[in-house]
PDB file of C-alpha atoms in Angstrom:
ATOM      1  CA  UNK A  76      46.737  26.900 -75.376  1.00  0.00           C
ATOM      2  CA  UNK A  77      44.607  29.987 -75.232  1.00  0.00           C
ATOM      3  CA  UNK A  78      41.687  28.169 -76.756  1.00  0.00           C
ATOM      4  CA  UNK A  79      41.799  25.485 -74.164  1.00  0.00           C
ATOM      5  CA  UNK A  80      42.026  28.037 -71.457  1.00  0.00           C
ATOM      6  CA  UNK A  81      39.069  29.909 -72.816  1.00  0.00           C
ATOM      7  CA  UNK A  82      37.053  26.758 -72.928  1.00  0.00           C
ATOM      8  CA  UNK A  83      38.023  25.837 -69.474  1.00  0.00           C
ATOM      9  CA  UNK A  84      37.044  29.387 -68.171  1.00  0.00           C
ATOM     10  CA  UNK A  85      33.736  29.254 -70.103  1.00  0.00           C
ATOM     11  CA  UNK A  86      33.026  25.851 -68.683  1.00  0.00           C
ATOM     12  CA  UNK A  87      33.869  26.928 -65.224  1.00  0.00           C
ATOM     13  CA  UNK A  88      31.520  30.005 -65.477  1.00  0.00           C
ATOM     14  CA  UNK A  89      28.755  27.859 -66.918  1.00  0.00           C
ATOM     15  CA  UNK A  90      29.113  25.415 -64.000  1.00  0.00           C
ATOM     16  CA  UNK A  91      29.220  28.156 -61.572  1.00  0.00           C
ATOM     17  CA  UNK A  92      26.199  29.877 -63.145  1.00  0.00           C
ATOM     18  CA  UNK A  93      24.300  26.422 -63.066  1.00  0.00           C
ATOM     19  CA  UNK A  94      25.365  25.789 -59.516  1.00  0.00           C
ATOM     20  CA  UNK A  95      24.284  29.340 -58.426  1.00  0.00           C
ATOM     21  CA  UNK A  96      21.009  29.021 -60.353  1.00  0.00           C
ATOM     22  CA  UNK A  97      20.346  25.532 -58.811  1.00  0.00           C
ATOM     23  CA  UNK A  98      21.148  26.890 -55.306  1.00  0.00           C
ATOM     24  CA  UNK A  99      18.837  29.855 -55.812  1.00  0.00           C
ATOM     25  CA  UNK A 100      16.052  27.694 -57.149  1.00  0.00           C
ATOM     26  CA  UNK A 101      16.517  25.329 -54.318  1.00  0.00           C
ATOM     27  CA  UNK A 102      16.477  28.364 -51.899  1.00  0.00           C
ATOM     28  CA  UNK A 103      13.327  29.778 -53.469  1.00  0.00           C
ATOM     29  CA  UNK A 104      11.634  26.377 -53.465  1.00  0.00           C
ATOM     30  CA  UNK A 105      12.329  25.736 -49.886  1.00  0.00           C
ATOM     31  CA  UNK A 106      10.925  29.184 -48.921  1.00  0.00           C
ATOM     32  CA  UNK A 107       7.901  28.904 -51.291  1.00  0.00           C
ATOM     33  CA  UNK A 108       6.939  25.622 -49.800  1.00  0.00           C
ATOM     34  CA  UNK A 109       5.987  27.280 -46.568  1.00  0.00           C
ATOM     35  CA  UNK A 110       4.385  30.461 -48.099  1.00  0.00           C
ATOM     36  CA  UNK A 111       1.143  31.224 -49.762  1.00  0.00           C
ATOM     37  CA  UNK A 112       1.112  32.931 -53.123  1.00  0.00           C
ATOM     38  CA  UNK A 113       0.910  36.503 -51.679  1.00  0.00           C
ATOM     39  CA  UNK A 114       3.927  35.899 -49.418  1.00  0.00           C
ATOM     40  CA  UNK A 115       5.769  34.219 -52.296  1.00  0.00           C
ATOM     41  CA  UNK A 116       5.421  37.564 -54.208  1.00  0.00           C
ATOM     42  CA  UNK A 117       6.759  39.332 -51.075  1.00  0.00           C
ATOM     43  CA  UNK A 118       9.671  37.052 -50.622  1.00  0.00           C
ATOM     44  CA  UNK A 119      10.806  37.299 -54.284  1.00  0.00           C
ATOM     45  CA  UNK A 120      10.405  41.160 -54.100  1.00  0.00           C
ATOM     46  CA  UNK A 121      12.662  41.285 -50.999  1.00  0.00           C
ATOM     47  CA  UNK A 122      15.241  38.920 -52.412  1.00  0.00           C
ATOM     48  CA  UNK A 123      15.417  40.772 -55.793  1.00  0.00           C
ATOM     49  CA  UNK A 124      18.247  43.326 -56.264  1.00  0.00           C
ATOM     50  CA  UNK A 125      17.379  47.145 -56.718  1.00  0.00           C
ATOM     51  CA  UNK A 126      18.753  48.979 -59.625  1.00  0.00           C
ATOM     52  CA  UNK A 127      17.754  52.641 -59.574  1.00  0.00           C
ATOM     53  CA  UNK A 128      13.932  52.471 -59.674  1.00  0.00           C
ATOM     54  CA  UNK A 129      13.860  48.901 -60.977  1.00  0.00           C
ATOM     55  CA  UNK A 130      13.932  45.500 -59.357  1.00  0.00           C
ATOM     56  CA  UNK A 131      16.133  42.760 -60.787  1.00  0.00           C
ATOM     57  CA  UNK A 132      14.614  39.441 -59.884  1.00  0.00           C
ATOM     58  CA  UNK A 133      15.860  35.977 -60.319  1.00  0.00           C
ATOM     59  CA  UNK A 134      14.604  34.217 -63.323  1.00  0.00           C
ATOM     60  CA  UNK A 135      14.459  30.861 -61.489  1.00  0.00           C
ATOM     61  CA  UNK A 136      12.534  32.519 -58.624  1.00  0.00           C
ATOM     62  CA  UNK A 137      10.147  34.229 -61.212  1.00  0.00           C
ATOM     63  CA  UNK A 138       9.537  30.826 -63.046  1.00  0.00           C
ATOM     64  CA  UNK A 139       8.999  29.002 -59.700  1.00  0.00           C
ATOM     65  CA  UNK A 140       6.548  31.708 -58.603  1.00  0.00           C
ATOM     66  CA  UNK A 141       4.779  31.639 -61.922  1.00  0.00           C
ATOM     67  CA  UNK A 142       4.485  27.800 -61.728  1.00  0.00           C
ATOM     68  CA  UNK A 143       3.257  27.980 -58.151  1.00  0.00           C
ATOM     69  CA  UNK A 144       0.634  30.624 -59.156  1.00  0.00           C
ATOM     70  CA  UNK A 145      -0.517  28.559 -62.131  1.00  0.00           C
ATOM     71  CA  UNK A 146      -0.702  25.455 -59.887  1.00  0.00           C
ATOM     72  CA  UNK A 147      -2.625  27.439 -57.152  1.00  0.00           C
ATOM     73  CA  UNK A 148      -4.943  28.909 -59.705  1.00  0.00           C
ATOM     74  CA  UNK A 149      -5.510  25.365 -61.036  1.00  0.00           C
ATOM     75  CA  UNK A 150      -6.109  24.128 -57.618  1.00  0.00           C
ATOM     76  CA  UNK A 151      -8.594  26.988 -56.876  1.00  0.00           C
ATOM     77  CA  UNK A 152     -10.413  26.310 -60.178  1.00  0.00           C
ATOM     78  CA  UNK A 153     -10.666  22.675 -59.238  1.00  0.00           C
ATOM     79  CA  UNK A 154     -12.038  23.617 -55.819  1.00  0.00           C
ATOM     80  CA  UNK A 155     -14.517  26.094 -57.459  1.00  0.00           C
ATOM     81  CA  UNK A 156     -15.596  23.387 -59.907  1.00  0.00           C
ATOM     82  CA  UNK A 157     -16.072  20.900 -57.163  1.00  0.00           C
ATOM     83  CA  UNK A 158     -17.974  23.486 -55.072  1.00  0.00           C
ATOM     84  CA  UNK A 159     -20.069  24.267 -58.095  1.00  0.00           C
ATOM     85  CA  UNK A 160     -20.936  20.623 -58.679  1.00  0.00           C
ATOM     86  CA  UNK A 161     -21.799  20.422 -54.900  1.00  0.00           C
ATOM     87  CA  UNK A 162     -24.004  23.483 -55.240  1.00  0.00           C
ATOM     88  CA  UNK A 163     -25.743  22.030 -58.287  1.00  0.00           C
ATOM     89  CA  UNK A 164     -26.211  18.704 -56.468  1.00  0.00           C
ATOM     90  CA  UNK A 165     -27.640  20.564 -53.424  1.00  0.00           C
ATOM     91  CA  UNK A 166     -29.908  22.594 -55.706  1.00  0.00           C
ATOM     92  CA  UNK A 167     -31.134  19.412 -57.309  1.00  0.00           C
ATOM     93  CA  UNK A 168     -31.616  17.922 -53.842  1.00  0.00           C
ATOM     94  CA  UNK A 169     -33.486  20.991 -52.800  1.00  0.00           C
ATOM     95  CA  UNK A 170     -35.698  20.891 -55.781  1.00  0.00           C
ATOM     96  CA  UNK A 171     -36.516  17.284 -55.180  1.00  0.00           C
ATOM     97  CA  UNK A 172     -37.135  18.002 -51.526  1.00  0.00           C
ATOM     98  CA  UNK A 173     -39.358  20.882 -52.390  1.00  0.00           C
ATOM     99  CA  UNK A 174     -41.269  18.646 -54.850  1.00  0.00           C
ATOM    100  CA  UNK A 175     -41.615  15.893 -52.285  1.00  0.00           C
ATOM    101  CA  UNK A 176     -42.649  18.502 -49.550  1.00  0.00           C
ATOM    102  CA  UNK A 177     -45.312  19.882 -52.129  1.00  0.00           C
ATOM    103  CA  UNK A 178     -46.543  16.346 -52.878  1.00  0.00           C
ATOM    104  CA  UNK A 179     -46.705  15.451 -49.093  1.00  0.00           C
ATOM    105  CA  UNK A 180     -48.606  18.731 -48.399  1.00  0.00           C
ATOM    106  CA  UNK A 181     -51.143  17.957 -51.161  1.00  0.00           C
ATOM    107  CA  UNK A 182     -51.566  14.424 -49.700  1.00  0.00           C
ATOM    108  CA  UNK A 183     -51.926  15.855 -46.299  1.00  0.00           C
ATOM    109  CA  UNK A 184     -54.572  18.334 -47.411  1.00  0.00           C
ATOM    110  CA  UNK A 185     -56.510  15.605 -49.207  1.00  0.00           C
ATOM    111  CA  UNK A 186     -56.285  13.387 -46.217  1.00  0.00           C
ATOM    112  CA  UNK A 187     -57.650  16.141 -43.930  1.00  0.00           C
ATOM    113  CA  UNK A 188     -60.401  16.961 -46.340  1.00  0.00           C
ATOM    114  CA  UNK A 189     -61.292  13.121 -46.497  1.00  0.00           C
ATOM    115  CA  UNK A 190     -61.165  13.074 -42.778  1.00  0.00           C
ATOM    116  CA  UNK A 191     -63.337  16.134 -42.365  1.00  0.00           C
ATOM    117  CA  UNK A 192     -65.829  15.236 -45.044  1.00  0.00           C
ATOM    118  CA  UNK A 193     -68.624  12.669 -45.313  1.00  0.00           C
ATOM    119  CA  UNK A 194     -70.154  11.267 -48.405  1.00  0.00           C
ATOM    120  CA  UNK A 195     -73.836  12.223 -48.609  1.00  0.00           C
ATOM    121  CA  UNK A 196     -75.750  10.794 -51.725  1.00  0.00           C
ATOM    122  CA  UNK A 197     -72.475  10.565 -53.503  1.00  0.00           C
ATOM    123  CA  UNK A 198     -71.546  14.154 -52.645  1.00  0.00           C
ATOM    124  CA  UNK A 199     -68.568  14.974 -50.452  1.00  0.00           C
ATOM    125  CA  UNK A 200     -69.756  17.475 -47.750  1.00  0.00           C
ATOM    126  CA  UNK A 201     -67.867  18.726 -44.629  1.00  0.00           C
ATOM    127  CA  UNK A 202     -68.661  17.300 -41.279  1.00  0.00           C
ATOM    128  CA  UNK A 203     -70.137  20.604 -40.032  1.00  0.00           C
ATOM    129  CA  UNK A 204     -72.416  20.814 -43.118  1.00  0.00           C
ATOM    130  CA  UNK A 205     -73.322  17.051 -42.629  1.00  0.00           C
ATOM    131  CA  UNK A 206     -74.248  17.747 -38.942  1.00  0.00           C
ATOM    132  CA  UNK A 207     -76.264  20.803 -39.938  1.00  0.00           C
ATOM    133  CA  UNK A 208     -78.216  18.876 -42.663  1.00  0.00           C
ATOM    134  CA  UNK A 209     -78.802  15.863 -40.248  1.00  0.00           C
ATOM    135  CA  UNK A 210     -80.044  18.213 -37.428  1.00  0.00           C
ATOM    136  CA  UNK A 211     -82.276  20.013 -39.961  1.00  0.00           C
ATOM    137  CA  UNK A 212     -83.728  16.720 -41.023  1.00  0.00           C
ATOM    138  CA  UNK A 213     -84.278  15.617 -37.406  1.00  0.00           C
ATOM    139  CA  UNK A 214     -85.994  18.981 -36.634  1.00  0.00           C
ATOM    140  CA  UNK A 215     -88.175  18.632 -39.776  1.00  0.00           C
ATOM    141  CA  UNK A 216     -89.205  15.053 -38.887  1.00  0.00           C
ATOM    142  CA  UNK A 217     -89.884  16.058 -35.260  1.00  0.00           C
ATOM    143  CA  UNK A 218     -92.125  18.919 -36.568  1.00  0.00           C
ATOM    144  CA  UNK A 219     -93.881  16.591 -38.943  1.00  0.00           C
ATOM    145  CA  UNK A 220     -94.391  14.069 -36.125  1.00  0.00           C
ATOM    146  CA  UNK A 221     -95.838  16.765 -33.984  1.00  0.00           C
ATOM    147  CA  UNK A 222     -98.210  17.807 -36.642  1.00  0.00           C
ATOM    148  CA  UNK A 223     -99.201  14.225 -37.198  1.00  0.00           C
ATOM    149  CA  UNK A 224     -99.847  13.649 -33.510  1.00  0.00           C
ATOM    150  CA  UNK A 225    -101.808  16.912 -33.419  1.00  0.00           C
ATOM    151  CA  UNK A 226    -103.866  15.858 -36.339  1.00  0.00           C
ATOM    152  CA  UNK A 227    -104.343  12.324 -34.896  1.00  0.00           C
ATOM    153  CA  UNK A 228    -105.441  13.838 -31.529  1.00  0.00           C
ATOM    154  CA  UNK A 229    -107.739  16.094 -33.219  1.00  0.00           C
ATOM    155  CA  UNK A 230    -109.208  13.349 -35.419  1.00  0.00           C
ATOM    156  CA  UNK A 231    -109.548  11.051 -32.439  1.00  0.00           C
ATOM    157  CA  UNK A 232    -111.433  13.802 -30.680  1.00  0.00           C
ATOM    158  CA  UNK A 233    -113.765  14.352 -33.784  1.00  0.00           C
ATOM    159  CA  UNK A 234    -114.330  10.513 -34.089  1.00  0.00           C
ATOM    160  CA  UNK A 235    -115.220  10.253 -30.362  1.00  0.00           C
ATOM    161  CA  UNK A 236    -117.623  13.188 -30.586  1.00  0.00           C
ATOM    162  CA  UNK A 237    -119.022  11.659 -33.834  1.00  0.00           C
ATOM    163  CA  UNK A 238    -119.414   8.307 -32.094  1.00  0.00           C
ATOM    164  CA  UNK A 239    -121.110   9.992 -29.098  1.00  0.00           C
ATOM    165  CA  UNK A 240    -123.422  11.846 -31.448  1.00  0.00           C
ATOM    166  CA  UNK A 241    -124.244   8.647 -33.312  1.00  0.00           C
ATOM    167  CA  UNK A 242    -125.077   6.841 -30.152  1.00  0.00           C
ATOM    168  CA  UNK A 243    -127.278   9.748 -29.120  1.00  0.00           C
ATOM    169  CA  UNK A 244    -128.965   9.690 -32.547  1.00  0.00           C
ATOM    170  CA  UNK A 245    -129.454   5.847 -32.403  1.00  0.00           C
ATOM    171  CA  UNK A 246    -130.920   6.313 -28.914  1.00  0.00           C
ATOM    172  CA  UNK A 247    -133.240   8.943 -30.178  1.00  0.00           C
ATOM    173  CA  UNK A 248    -134.257   6.754 -33.132  1.00  0.00           C
ATOM    174  CA  UNK A 249    -134.866   3.812 -30.860  1.00  0.00           C
ATOM    175  CA  UNK A 250    -137.044   5.945 -28.652  1.00  0.00           C
ATOM    176  CA  UNK A 251    -138.951   7.269 -31.664  1.00  0.00           C
ATOM    177  CA  UNK A 252    -139.388   3.781 -32.858  1.00  0.00           C
ATOM    178  CA  UNK A 253    -140.721   2.633 -29.529  1.00  0.00           C
ATOM    179  CA  UNK A 254    -142.961   5.635 -29.384  1.00  0.00           C
ATOM    180  CA  UNK A 255    -144.215   5.159 -32.885  1.00  0.00           C
ATOM    181  CA  UNK A 256    -144.910   1.478 -32.105  1.00  0.00           C
ATOM    182  CA  UNK A 257    -146.786   2.469 -28.921  1.00  0.00           C
ATOM    183  CA  UNK A 258    -148.726   5.038 -30.917  1.00  0.00           C
ATOM    184  CA  UNK A 259    -149.394   2.552 -33.731  1.00  0.00           C
ATOM    185  CA  UNK A 260    -150.712   0.046 -31.147  1.00  0.00           C
ATOM    186  CA  UNK A 261    -152.796   2.696 -29.444  1.00  0.00           C
ATOM    187  CA  UNK A 262    -154.268   3.816 -32.864  1.00  0.00           C
ATOM    188  CA  UNK A 263    -154.951   0.203 -33.888  1.00  0.00           C
ATOM    189  CA  UNK A 264    -156.898  -0.300 -30.553  1.00  0.00           C
ATOM    190  CA  UNK A 265    -158.818   2.967 -31.029  1.00  0.00           C
ATOM    191  CA  UNK A 266    -159.533   1.905 -34.470  1.00  0.00           C
ATOM    192  CA  UNK A 267    -160.783  -1.441 -33.355  1.00  0.00           C
ATOM    193  CA  UNK A 268    -162.803   0.226 -30.636  1.00  0.00           C
ATOM    194  CA  UNK A 269    -164.275   2.607 -33.074  1.00  0.00           C
ATOM    195  CA  UNK A 270    -165.198  -0.252 -35.391  1.00  0.00           C
ATOM    196  CA  UNK A 271    -166.700  -2.177 -32.570  1.00  0.00           C
ATOM    197  CA  UNK A 272    -168.748   0.867 -31.563  1.00  0.00           C
ATOM    198  CA  UNK A 273    -169.919   1.579 -34.978  1.00  0.00           C
ATOM    199  CA  UNK A 274    -170.663  -1.961 -36.060  1.00  0.00           C
ATOM    200  CA  UNK A 275    -174.160  -2.194 -37.305  1.00  0.00           C
ATOM    201  CA  UNK A 276    -176.412  -4.408 -35.159  1.00  0.00           C
ATOM    202  CA  UNK A 277    -177.951  -7.342 -37.024  1.00  0.00           C
TER     203      UNK A 277
END
C-alpha cells in the first residue's frame, strides 16, 4: 500500500515538474520570439530567482537562450559569409572594370595619337611637326624658286647684253669688210693707174 502511494506521489511530482517545465519553456519561448539576444539575456536574468549573491535560473530558459544564441550566431555567420562572397564578387567585378578601363584608356590614347599623327615616309609624326616640316619645305622651295628666278633674270640680262655686243661686233666687222673692200678696190685702181703710167712705150 505504501509502495503504491509512493509511486503515485512520485508520478504526480514528475508530472507536475514536467508540466511546470513545459509551461516555463513555453513562457520563455513566447517571450524570446519577440526579443533580440541581448534582451533575451535580460529577460532570463529578471525571471531568475535570487539566492544571496547568486541567480538561480531556469534550465529550460538557459537551454532555450543557448539554442537561440547558437542559431543567431549561425545566422550571423551565414550573413557574414554571404556578405564576404558579395565583397569578393564586387572586388572581382571592380578588378575587371579597372582592367577594362585601363584597356579603354590605352585604346583611347592610341586612337588620339593616330588621330593627331600623320605617316611621313613610313614614320609617324605629330600634326604640328608635319605642318612645321611642310611649311619648312614650302619656304625652302620658295627660296630656291626666287634664287632660280634671280639667276634666270641675271642670265637673261647677260645674254641680252652679249647679243647686243655681238650685233655691234658683227656690224663693226661688216663695216670693216666694206672699208677693206673699198680700200682694196682703191688700191687696185691705183695699182692699175701706176702700171699704166709706167708702162714702157713701144
